């Protein structure tokens, strides 16, 4: 079966130490396999370690036990293959929108000579990037805002720039840590439509962490629920792992369907509710790639 | 702003220059009164005398054919300029210390300790080691100010959002790119601000150094003419030093405002 998964998490656990040097387990034996091109959303109650899982896949954090693999190679550090969009500090505020989108290209094709030339003749070397940068700005609908600084943008616009900034590098996997967490409902809907459109155009593998259940079910082709509430709990586990049945492209009307509402209700009642999980012996891991562990 | 109605700009201007004008008028009044009693009074020169002293030192060469003010300003300016090279080196040092844990461990305590030693207390050591020449005077400024600048930049670099560093790494940034393309461009206006605020210390160390051993310089001059109680020269030089410092401060402010529009937003 191995070989076709772009990301694999094998028995990964994570421990932190609090101020009194006592350790506590955040993630407990997480097993996860993700195929190329999937749009995976990860939800769970507050503090269940969904961001920790994302950071382990990003490489900015190492699991205390277990492995995280990308293309069968262990992930040790953040690198070029995995782009990221954070909720906060997503943009470089000393750069304009255009420079923010361009910076990845500059960093990748850096030469001291080119940099010097460009200081003397501004805009000389970056000419070659401008078509591509404009294309991405167009795509996120911010072409006419190219010369603004992040402080002049609204929250939704900033996140769109951040997405363009990550996407222009065409990373194999795009990791998003509650990117729309701070946006209002209307802007969020726009961003969802935008995100699905981008995903369909690029076919990228996306890992999307959120605490918003509706967002998770609406966006994801696959939803993973993490929870730290279960019998004999010691760090969060994957308690649900399932496909969403609606074909892409989806539109807002999906949210009105009974099945959609039911799905959210089920997650809320079974994934986030401690009473239910504490009485469960087995978890509902209906996804084909989910790893069933004999407990 | 608490006030809803906006005062017109000329009243604001008037308010901000009011104290200057008041001091000048009072001073001139008392100077005039003293000169009525004693026309040769040296302690409180009138503005006419100060202006005269200033023009003499500016436009008339002295016995050695040297235009004093220009000569002194250039001598002091050169010292400040050389120490500025070290100050900007300090900014770079601070950024490196903030990013690399090894540099942090190696240098942080060291500079923290150095920062606590009053630089003037080291001056005798500097004079013994480097003699009374230029090296000692520049070294005094550098030792007095650079640790502060390093520590300040270090803290800024430390507080730099980790998310942005990680983001840069996912876009294939190397370590030196993170310093030069990500961290420095963002903390540079902050560094400029702290250089601006520390400029007073730079001038302070400059004048102390010059007062003790120099053959030219703004600080040297005011301490030399003290022997002749030449208050007219001293005061005009003090105003000149203040004016220069003020202009440099305003210049840096303007630089930040023009070049870093996003800063302080």
Coordinates of C-alpha atoms in Angstrom, one line a residue:
Chain A
X1 CA 0.0 0.0 0.0
X2 CA 2.9 2.4 0.7
X3 CA 4.1 4.6 -2.1
X4 CA 1.0 6.4 -3.0
X5 CA 0.7 8.5 0.1
X6 CA 2.3 11.9 0.1
X7 CA 2.2 12.3 3.8
X8 CA 2.4 9.6 6.5
X9 CA 2.2 10.0 10.2
X10 CA 3.3 6.8 12.0
X11 CA 2.5 6.5 15.6
X12 CA 3.4 10.0 16.4
X13 CA 3.1 11.3 19.9
X14 CA 3.9 14.6 21.4
X15 CA 4.8 15.6 25.0
X16 CA 5.2 19.0 26.4
X17 CA 6.6 20.1 29.8
X18 CA 4.7 22.5 31.9
X19 CA 6.4 25.0 34.3
X20 CA 6.8 22.5 37.1
X21 CA 8.6 20.2 34.6
X22 CA 5.7 17.8 34.6
X23 CA 5.2 16.3 31.2
X24 CA 1.8 16.0 29.6
X25 CA 0.8 14.2 26.5
X26 CA -0.8 16.3 23.7
X27 CA -0.9 13.7 20.9
X28 CA -1.1 10.0 21.5
X29 CA -0.1 7.6 18.8
X30 CA -1.4 9.4 15.8
X31 CA -1.5 7.4 12.6
X32 CA -2.5 9.1 9.4
X33 CA -2.0 8.7 5.7
X34 CA -2.8 11.3 3.2
X35 CA -3.0 10.9 -0.6
X36 CA -1.8 13.5 -3.1
X37 CA -4.6 16.0 -4.0
X38 CA -6.7 15.5 -0.9
X39 CA -8.2 18.4 0.9
X40 CA -8.0 17.3 4.5
X41 CA -9.6 19.3 7.3
X42 CA -8.7 18.6 10.9
X43 CA -11.1 19.6 13.6
X44 CA -11.2 19.0 17.3
X45 CA -12.0 20.6 20.7
X46 CA -9.8 23.4 22.0
X47 CA -6.4 22.2 23.1
X48 CA -6.6 18.9 21.4
X49 CA -3.3 19.4 19.6
X50 CA -4.5 20.0 16.0
X51 CA -2.1 22.8 15.5
X52 CA 0.6 20.6 17.1
X53 CA -0.1 17.9 14.5
X54 CA 0.1 20.5 11.8
X55 CA 3.4 21.8 13.1
X56 CA 4.8 18.3 13.2
X57 CA 3.9 17.9 9.6
X58 CA 5.4 21.3 8.8
X59 CA 8.6 20.3 10.5
X60 CA 8.8 23.1 13.0
X61 CA 8.2 20.6 15.8
X62 CA 9.4 17.0 16.1
X63 CA 7.3 14.3 17.6
X64 CA 8.5 12.9 20.9
X65 CA 7.8 9.4 19.5
X66 CA 7.0 8.1 16.1
X67 CA 7.6 9.4 12.6
X68 CA 6.3 11.9 10.1
X69 CA 7.1 11.1 6.5
X70 CA 6.7 13.0 3.3
X71 CA 7.2 10.9 0.2
X72 CA 8.6 8.2 2.4
X73 CA 11.3 10.5 3.7
X74 CA 11.2 11.7 7.3
X75 CA 10.4 15.4 7.9
X76 CA 13.0 17.0 10.1
X77 CA 12.7 20.7 9.3
X78 CA 10.3 23.0 7.5
X79 CA 11.3 23.0 3.8
X80 CA 10.4 24.1 0.4
X81 CA 7.9 21.2 -0.2
X82 CA 5.4 22.4 2.4
X83 CA 3.9 25.8 2.3
X84 CA 2.1 27.3 5.2
X85 CA -0.5 29.9 5.9
X86 CA -0.9 31.0 9.6
X87 CA -3.7 32.9 11.2
X88 CA -1.5 35.6 12.6
X89 CA 1.7 37.1 11.3
X90 CA 0.9 35.7 7.9
X91 CA 2.5 38.5 6.0
X92 CA 5.7 40.4 6.1
X93 CA 4.4 43.8 7.1
X94 CA 7.4 45.7 5.8
X95 CA 6.7 44.6 2.2
X96 CA 3.9 45.7 -0.1
X97 CA 1.3 43.2 -1.4
X98 CA 3.3 42.7 -4.6
X99 CA 6.6 42.3 -2.7
X100 CA 5.0 39.8 -0.3
X101 CA 3.8 37.6 -3.2
X102 CA 7.2 38.0 -4.9
X103 CA 9.4 37.3 -1.9
X104 CA 9.4 33.5 -2.3
X105 CA 10.7 33.8 -5.9
X106 CA 13.3 36.2 -4.8
X107 CA 14.5 34.0 -1.9
X108 CA 14.6 30.9 -4.1
X109 CA 16.5 32.5 -7.0
X110 CA 18.8 34.6 -4.9
X111 CA 22.2 35.7 -6.1
X112 CA 24.3 38.4 -4.4
X113 CA 25.1 39.9 -7.8
X114 CA 21.4 40.1 -8.8
X115 CA 20.6 41.6 -5.4
X116 CA 23.2 44.3 -5.7
X117 CA 22.1 45.1 -9.3
X118 CA 18.6 45.4 -8.1
X119 CA 19.5 47.8 -5.3
X120 CA 21.2 50.0 -7.8
X121 CA 18.5 49.6 -10.5
X122 CA 15.3 48.9 -8.7
X123 CA 12.9 46.7 -10.6
X124 CA 15.5 45.5 -13.0
X125 CA 15.8 41.8 -12.0
X126 CA 12.3 41.4 -10.7
X127 CA 10.8 42.2 -14.1
X128 CA 10.9 38.6 -15.0
X129 CA 8.8 37.8 -12.0
X130 CA 6.2 40.5 -12.5
X131 CA 4.0 38.5 -15.0
X132 CA 3.8 35.6 -12.6
X133 CA 3.2 37.8 -9.6
X134 CA 0.5 39.7 -11.4
X135 CA -1.1 36.4 -12.4
X136 CA -1.4 35.4 -8.8
X137 CA -2.6 38.8 -7.6
X138 CA -5.2 38.6 -10.3
X139 CA -6.2 35.2 -9.1
X140 CA -6.7 36.4 -5.5
X141 CA -8.4 39.5 -6.9
X142 CA -5.9 42.0 -5.5
X143 CA -4.2 43.3 -8.6
X144 CA -5.2 46.9 -8.0
X145 CA -4.0 46.7 -4.4
X146 CA -0.5 45.6 -5.3
X147 CA 1.3 48.6 -3.9
X148 CA -0.5 48.7 -0.6
X149 CA 1.1 47.6 2.7
X150 CA -0.5 44.9 4.8
X151 CA -1.7 47.5 7.4
X152 CA -3.8 49.0 4.7
X153 CA -5.6 45.8 4.0
X154 CA -8.6 44.2 5.6
X155 CA -8.3 40.8 7.4
X156 CA -9.7 38.9 4.4
X157 CA -7.5 40.6 1.9
X158 CA -4.4 39.8 4.0
X159 CA -5.2 36.1 4.1
X160 CA -5.7 36.1 0.4
X161 CA -2.3 37.7 -0.1
X162 CA -0.9 35.1 2.3
X163 CA -2.5 32.3 0.3
X164 CA -1.1 33.8 -3.0
X165 CA 2.3 34.1 -1.3
X166 CA 2.3 30.4 -0.4
X167 CA 0.8 29.2 -3.6
X168 CA 3.1 31.0 -6.0
X169 CA 5.8 28.7 -4.7
X170 CA 3.7 25.7 -5.8
X171 CA 4.5 23.6 -2.7
X172 CA 3.4 20.0 -2.9
X173 CA 1.5 20.4 0.3
X174 CA -0.2 23.5 1.7
X175 CA -0.7 23.6 5.4
X176 CA -3.2 26.1 6.8
X177 CA -3.5 26.7 10.5
X178 CA -6.9 28.3 11.2
X179 CA -6.3 30.8 8.4
X180 CA -9.9 32.2 8.5
X181 CA -10.3 32.0 12.3
X182 CA -10.3 35.8 12.7
X183 CA -12.6 36.7 9.8
X184 CA -16.3 37.6 10.0
X185 CA -18.9 35.2 8.6
X186 CA -19.4 37.0 5.2
X187 CA -15.7 37.2 4.5
X188 CA -15.3 33.6 5.5
X189 CA -17.8 32.4 2.9
X190 CA -16.0 34.3 0.2
X191 CA -12.7 32.8 1.4
X192 CA -14.2 29.3 1.3
X193 CA -15.4 29.7 -2.3
X194 CA -12.0 31.1 -3.2
X195 CA -10.1 28.3 -1.4
X196 CA -12.1 25.6 -3.2
X197 CA -11.5 27.3 -6.5
X198 CA -7.8 27.5 -5.9
X199 CA -7.6 23.9 -4.8
X200 CA -9.4 22.7 -7.9
X201 CA -7.2 24.7 -10.1
X202 CA -3.9 23.6 -8.6
X203 CA -4.8 20.1 -7.4
X204 CA -2.6 20.7 -4.4
X205 CA -2.7 18.6 -1.3
X206 CA -4.1 20.8 1.5
X207 CA -4.2 20.2 5.2
X208 CA -6.5 22.6 6.9
X209 CA -6.8 23.0 10.6
X210 CA -9.9 24.7 12.0
X211 CA -12.2 24.7 15.0
X212 CA -15.2 25.6 12.8
X213 CA -17.1 22.4 12.1
X214 CA -19.1 23.8 9.2
X215 CA -15.9 25.1 7.6
X216 CA -14.3 21.7 8.0
X217 CA -17.2 19.7 6.5
X218 CA -17.8 22.2 3.7
X219 CA -14.2 22.5 2.6
X220 CA -12.7 19.1 3.1
X221 CA -12.9 16.0 0.9
X222 CA -11.9 14.2 4.1
X223 CA -12.5 15.3 7.7
X224 CA -10.4 14.2 10.6
X225 CA -11.6 14.7 14.1
X226 CA -9.0 14.8 16.9
X227 CA -10.1 14.5 20.5
X228 CA -8.5 14.2 23.9
X229 CA -11.7 13.0 25.4
X230 CA -11.9 9.2 25.4
X231 CA -11.7 6.3 27.9
X232 CA -8.3 6.4 29.7
X233 CA -7.4 9.5 27.8
X234 CA -3.7 10.4 27.5
X235 CA -3.3 12.9 24.7
X236 CA -5.5 13.3 21.7
X237 CA -6.3 10.6 19.2
X238 CA -8.0 10.5 15.9
X239 CA -11.6 9.7 16.8
X240 CA -13.2 10.2 13.4
X241 CA -11.9 10.0 9.9
X242 CA -14.4 10.1 7.0
X243 CA -15.0 11.3 3.5
X244 CA -17.5 14.0 2.7
X245 CA -19.9 12.8 0.0
X246 CA -20.5 16.0 -2.0
X247 CA -18.6 16.3 -5.3
X248 CA -16.5 19.3 -6.0
X249 CA -17.2 22.0 -7.1
X250 CA -19.5 22.6 -4.2
X251 CA -21.5 25.6 -3.5
X252 CA -23.2 27.1 -0.5
X253 CA -26.4 25.1 -1.0
X254 CA -24.6 22.1 0.3
X255 CA -24.7 23.6 3.7
X256 CA -28.6 23.5 3.6
X257 CA -28.7 19.8 3.1
X258 CA -29.9 17.6 5.9
X259 CA -26.9 15.3 5.5
X260 CA -24.6 18.2 6.0
X261 CA -26.4 19.3 9.1
X262 CA -26.4 15.8 10.4
X263 CA -22.7 15.4 9.8
X264 CA -22.0 18.5 11.8
X265 CA -24.3 17.3 14.5
X266 CA -22.6 13.9 14.6
X267 CA -19.2 15.5 14.9
X268 CA -20.4 17.8 17.6
X269 CA -22.1 15.1 19.6
X270 CA -19.6 12.3 19.1
X271 CA -16.3 14.0 18.5
X272 CA -16.4 17.0 20.8
X273 CA -18.6 15.6 23.5
X274 CA -16.7 13.9 26.2
X275 CA -19.7 11.9 27.5
X276 CA -20.2 10.1 24.3
X277 CA -16.5 9.3 23.6
X278 CA -15.9 8.1 27.1
X279 CA -18.3 5.3 26.5
X280 CA -17.0 4.3 23.1
X281 CA -14.7 1.3 22.7
X282 CA -14.0 1.9 19.0
X283 CA -13.8 5.0 16.9
X284 CA -15.6 5.6 13.7
X285 CA -12.8 5.6 11.2
X286 CA -14.7 5.0 8.0
X287 CA -12.2 6.5 5.6
X288 CA -10.5 3.9 3.4
X289 CA -7.0 5.1 4.4
X290 CA -7.7 5.3 8.0
X291 CA -5.5 3.0 10.1
X292 CA -7.5 0.7 12.4
X293 CA -5.4 -0.2 15.4
X294 CA -6.3 -3.2 17.4
X295 CA -6.6 -1.7 20.8
Chain B
X1 CA -6.8 62.7 21.1
X2 CA -9.4 63.9 23.6
X3 CA -10.1 67.2 22.1
X4 CA -12.8 67.1 19.5
X5 CA -12.2 70.5 17.9
X6 CA -8.9 70.9 16.2
X7 CA -6.8 73.9 17.1
X8 CA -5.5 75.9 14.2
X9 CA -1.9 75.1 13.3
X10 CA -0.5 78.6 14.0
X11 CA -1.6 78.4 17.7
X12 CA 0.1 75.1 17.9
X13 CA 3.3 76.6 16.5
X14 CA 3.0 79.5 18.8
X15 CA 2.7 77.2 21.8
X16 CA 5.7 75.1 20.8
X17 CA 8.0 78.1 20.4
X18 CA 6.6 80.0 23.4
X19 CA 9.2 78.8 25.9
X20 CA 12.1 79.3 23.6
X21 CA 11.1 82.9 23.0
X22 CA 10.4 83.5 26.7
X23 CA 13.9 82.2 27.7
X24 CA 15.6 84.3 25.0
X25 CA 13.8 87.5 26.0
X26 CA 14.5 86.9 29.8
X27 CA 18.2 86.1 29.1
X28 CA 18.7 89.1 26.9
X29 CA 17.0 91.3 29.5
X30 CA 19.3 90.2 32.3
X31 CA 22.4 90.2 30.1
X32 CA 21.6 93.8 29.1
X33 CA 21.1 94.8 32.8
X34 CA 24.5 93.4 33.7
X35 CA 26.2 95.1 30.8
X36 CA 24.7 98.4 31.9
X37 CA 26.5 98.0 35.3
X38 CA 29.7 96.5 33.8
X39 CA 30.3 96.8 30.1
X40 CA 33.1 94.2 30.3
X41 CA 31.0 91.5 31.9
X42 CA 32.1 88.1 30.6
X43 CA 29.7 85.8 32.4
X44 CA 26.5 86.7 30.7
X45 CA 27.3 87.7 27.1
X46 CA 24.5 89.3 25.1
X47 CA 23.2 87.7 22.0
X48 CA 25.0 90.2 19.9
X49 CA 28.3 89.1 21.5
X50 CA 27.5 85.4 21.1
X51 CA 26.6 86.0 17.4
X52 CA 29.9 87.9 17.0
X53 CA 31.8 85.0 18.7
X54 CA 30.1 82.6 16.4
X55 CA 30.8 84.5 13.2
X56 CA 34.4 85.0 14.3
X57 CA 34.9 81.3 14.8
X58 CA 33.0 80.4 11.7
X59 CA 34.2 82.9 9.1
X60 CA 37.5 84.2 10.3
X61 CA 40.6 82.1 10.4
X62 CA 42.5 82.0 13.7
X63 CA 46.2 82.6 14.1
X64 CA 47.0 79.3 12.4
X65 CA 44.8 80.1 9.5
X66 CA 42.1 77.5 10.6
X67 CA 38.4 78.1 10.5
X68 CA 37.7 76.9 14.0
X69 CA 34.1 76.0 13.9
X70 CA 34.5 74.1 10.6
X71 CA 37.6 72.4 11.9
X72 CA 36.1 71.4 15.2
X73 CA 32.9 70.2 13.6
X74 CA 34.8 68.1 11.1
X75 CA 37.0 66.6 13.7
X76 CA 34.1 65.7 15.9
X77 CA 32.0 64.6 13.0
X78 CA 34.7 62.2 11.8
X79 CA 34.8 60.6 15.3
X80 CA 31.0 60.2 15.3
X81 CA 31.1 58.8 11.8
X82 CA 33.7 56.2 12.5
X83 CA 31.8 55.1 15.6
X84 CA 28.6 54.9 13.6
X85 CA 30.2 52.2 11.5
X86 CA 30.5 50.2 14.7
X87 CA 27.0 51.1 15.8
X88 CA 25.6 49.6 12.5
X89 CA 27.9 46.6 13.0
X90 CA 26.2 46.3 16.4
X91 CA 22.8 46.2 14.7
X92 CA 24.0 43.3 12.6
X93 CA 25.6 41.6 15.6
X94 CA 22.3 41.9 17.5
X95 CA 20.3 40.4 14.7
X96 CA 22.7 37.4 14.5
X97 CA 22.5 36.9 18.2
X98 CA 18.8 37.0 18.1
X99 CA 18.6 34.3 15.4
X100 CA 21.4 31.9 16.2
X101 CA 21.3 30.2 19.6
X102 CA 25.1 29.7 19.6
X103 CA 25.8 33.4 19.1
X104 CA 23.1 34.1 21.7
X105 CA 24.8 31.9 24.4
X106 CA 28.3 33.1 23.4
X107 CA 27.7 36.8 23.4
X108 CA 24.6 37.7 25.4
X109 CA 26.0 37.6 28.9
X110 CA 29.2 39.2 27.7
X111 CA 27.6 42.2 26.2
X112 CA 25.1 42.4 29.1
X113 CA 28.0 42.7 31.5
X114 CA 29.9 45.2 29.2
X115 CA 26.7 47.3 29.0
X116 CA 26.7 47.7 32.8
X117 CA 30.3 49.0 33.0
X118 CA 30.3 52.8 32.7
X119 CA 32.4 53.5 29.7
X120 CA 33.9 56.6 31.3
X121 CA 35.4 54.3 34.0
X122 CA 37.3 52.5 31.2
X123 CA 38.6 55.7 29.7
X124 CA 41.9 55.7 31.7
X125 CA 42.5 52.2 30.5
X126 CA 41.8 53.3 26.9
X127 CA 44.2 56.2 27.3
X128 CA 46.9 53.9 28.7
X129 CA 46.5 51.3 26.0
X130 CA 45.8 53.4 22.9
X131 CA 47.4 56.7 23.9
X132 CA 45.7 60.0 23.6
X133 CA 45.0 59.7 19.9
X134 CA 41.8 59.2 17.9
X135 CA 41.5 55.5 18.8
X136 CA 40.8 56.1 22.4
X137 CA 38.1 58.7 21.7
X138 CA 36.3 56.5 19.1
X139 CA 36.7 53.5 21.4
X140 CA 35.1 55.4 24.2
X141 CA 32.0 56.1 22.1
X142 CA 31.9 52.5 20.8
X143 CA 32.2 50.9 24.2
X144 CA 29.7 53.3 25.6
X145 CA 27.0 52.9 23.0
X146 CA 27.4 49.8 21.0
X147 CA 26.5 47.2 23.7
X148 CA 23.2 49.1 24.2
X149 CA 22.5 49.0 20.5
X150 CA 23.5 45.3 20.3
X151 CA 21.2 44.4 23.2
X152 CA 18.3 46.4 21.8
X153 CA 18.5 44.8 18.4
X154 CA 19.0 41.4 20.0
X155 CA 15.7 41.8 21.8
X156 CA 13.9 43.0 18.7
X157 CA 15.3 40.0 16.7
X158 CA 14.3 37.7 19.6
X159 CA 10.8 39.0 19.5
X160 CA 10.6 38.6 15.8
X161 CA 7.5 36.4 15.1
X162 CA 8.7 32.8 14.6
X163 CA 5.9 32.2 12.2
X164 CA 7.5 34.6 9.7
X165 CA 10.8 32.9 10.0
X166 CA 9.2 29.5 9.4
X167 CA 7.3 30.9 6.5
X168 CA 10.5 32.2 4.9
X169 CA 12.1 28.8 5.4
X170 CA 9.2 27.1 3.6
X171 CA 10.0 29.5 0.7
X172 CA 13.5 28.2 0.6
X173 CA 15.3 31.0 2.5
X174 CA 18.8 30.3 3.7
X175 CA 20.1 31.5 7.1
X176 CA 21.7 34.6 5.8
X177 CA 18.6 35.4 3.7
X178 CA 16.6 35.2 6.9
X179 CA 18.9 37.8 8.5
X180 CA 19.3 40.1 5.5
X181 CA 16.0 39.8 3.7
X182 CA 13.5 39.0 6.4
X183 CA 14.7 40.1 9.9
X184 CA 16.9 43.1 9.2
X185 CA 14.5 45.0 6.8
X186 CA 11.9 44.8 9.4
X187 CA 13.8 45.7 12.5
X188 CA 16.0 48.3 10.8
X189 CA 13.7 51.2 11.5
X190 CA 13.4 50.2 15.1
X191 CA 17.2 50.1 15.2
X192 CA 17.3 53.6 13.7
X193 CA 15.0 54.7 16.4
X194 CA 17.2 53.4 19.1
X195 CA 20.3 54.9 17.5
X196 CA 18.4 58.2 17.4
X197 CA 17.6 57.9 21.1
X198 CA 21.1 56.9 21.9
X199 CA 22.6 59.8 20.0
X200 CA 22.7 61.8 23.1
X201 CA 25.0 59.2 24.7
X202 CA 27.2 59.3 21.6
X203 CA 27.6 63.1 21.9
X204 CA 28.2 62.8 25.6
X205 CA 31.0 60.3 25.2
X206 CA 32.4 62.3 22.3
X207 CA 32.6 65.5 24.4
X208 CA 34.0 63.7 27.4
X209 CA 36.8 62.1 25.3
X210 CA 37.6 65.4 23.6
X211 CA 37.6 67.4 26.8
X212 CA 40.3 65.2 28.2
X213 CA 42.6 64.8 25.2
X214 CA 42.3 66.4 21.8
X215 CA 43.6 69.1 19.6
X216 CA 40.4 69.9 17.8
X217 CA 36.7 69.1 18.3
X218 CA 33.6 70.7 19.6
X219 CA 34.0 69.3 23.1
X220 CA 37.7 70.3 23.1
X221 CA 36.9 73.9 22.2
X222 CA 34.4 74.6 24.9
X223 CA 36.8 73.1 27.5
X224 CA 39.8 75.1 26.2
X225 CA 38.0 78.5 26.1
X226 CA 36.7 77.9 29.6
X227 CA 40.2 79.0 30.7
X228 CA 39.5 82.4 29.4
X229 CA 35.9 82.4 30.7
X230 CA 34.9 82.9 27.0
X231 CA 31.2 82.4 27.7
X232 CA 30.2 83.9 24.4
X233 CA 32.1 81.1 22.6
X234 CA 31.0 78.4 25.0
X235 CA 27.3 79.2 24.7
X236 CA 27.4 79.6 20.9
X237 CA 29.2 76.2 20.7
X238 CA 26.6 74.6 23.0
X239 CA 23.8 75.9 20.9
X240 CA 25.6 74.7 17.8
X241 CA 26.1 71.2 19.3
X242 CA 22.4 71.2 20.3
X243 CA 21.4 72.3 16.8
X244 CA 23.5 69.7 15.1
X245 CA 22.1 66.9 17.3
X246 CA 18.6 68.1 16.7
X247 CA 19.1 68.2 12.9
X248 CA 20.5 64.6 13.0
X249 CA 17.6 63.5 15.1
X250 CA 15.1 65.1 12.7
X251 CA 17.0 63.7 9.7
X252 CA 16.7 60.2 11.0
X253 CA 13.0 60.7 11.8
X254 CA 12.5 61.9 8.2
X255 CA 14.5 58.9 6.9
X256 CA 12.2 56.5 8.8
X257 CA 9.1 58.3 7.8
X258 CA 10.0 58.4 4.1
X259 CA 11.7 55.1 3.7
X260 CA 9.6 52.9 6.1
X261 CA 6.0 54.0 5.5
X262 CA 4.7 50.8 7.1
X263 CA 6.6 51.4 10.4
X264 CA 4.6 52.6 13.4
X265 CA 1.4 51.7 11.7

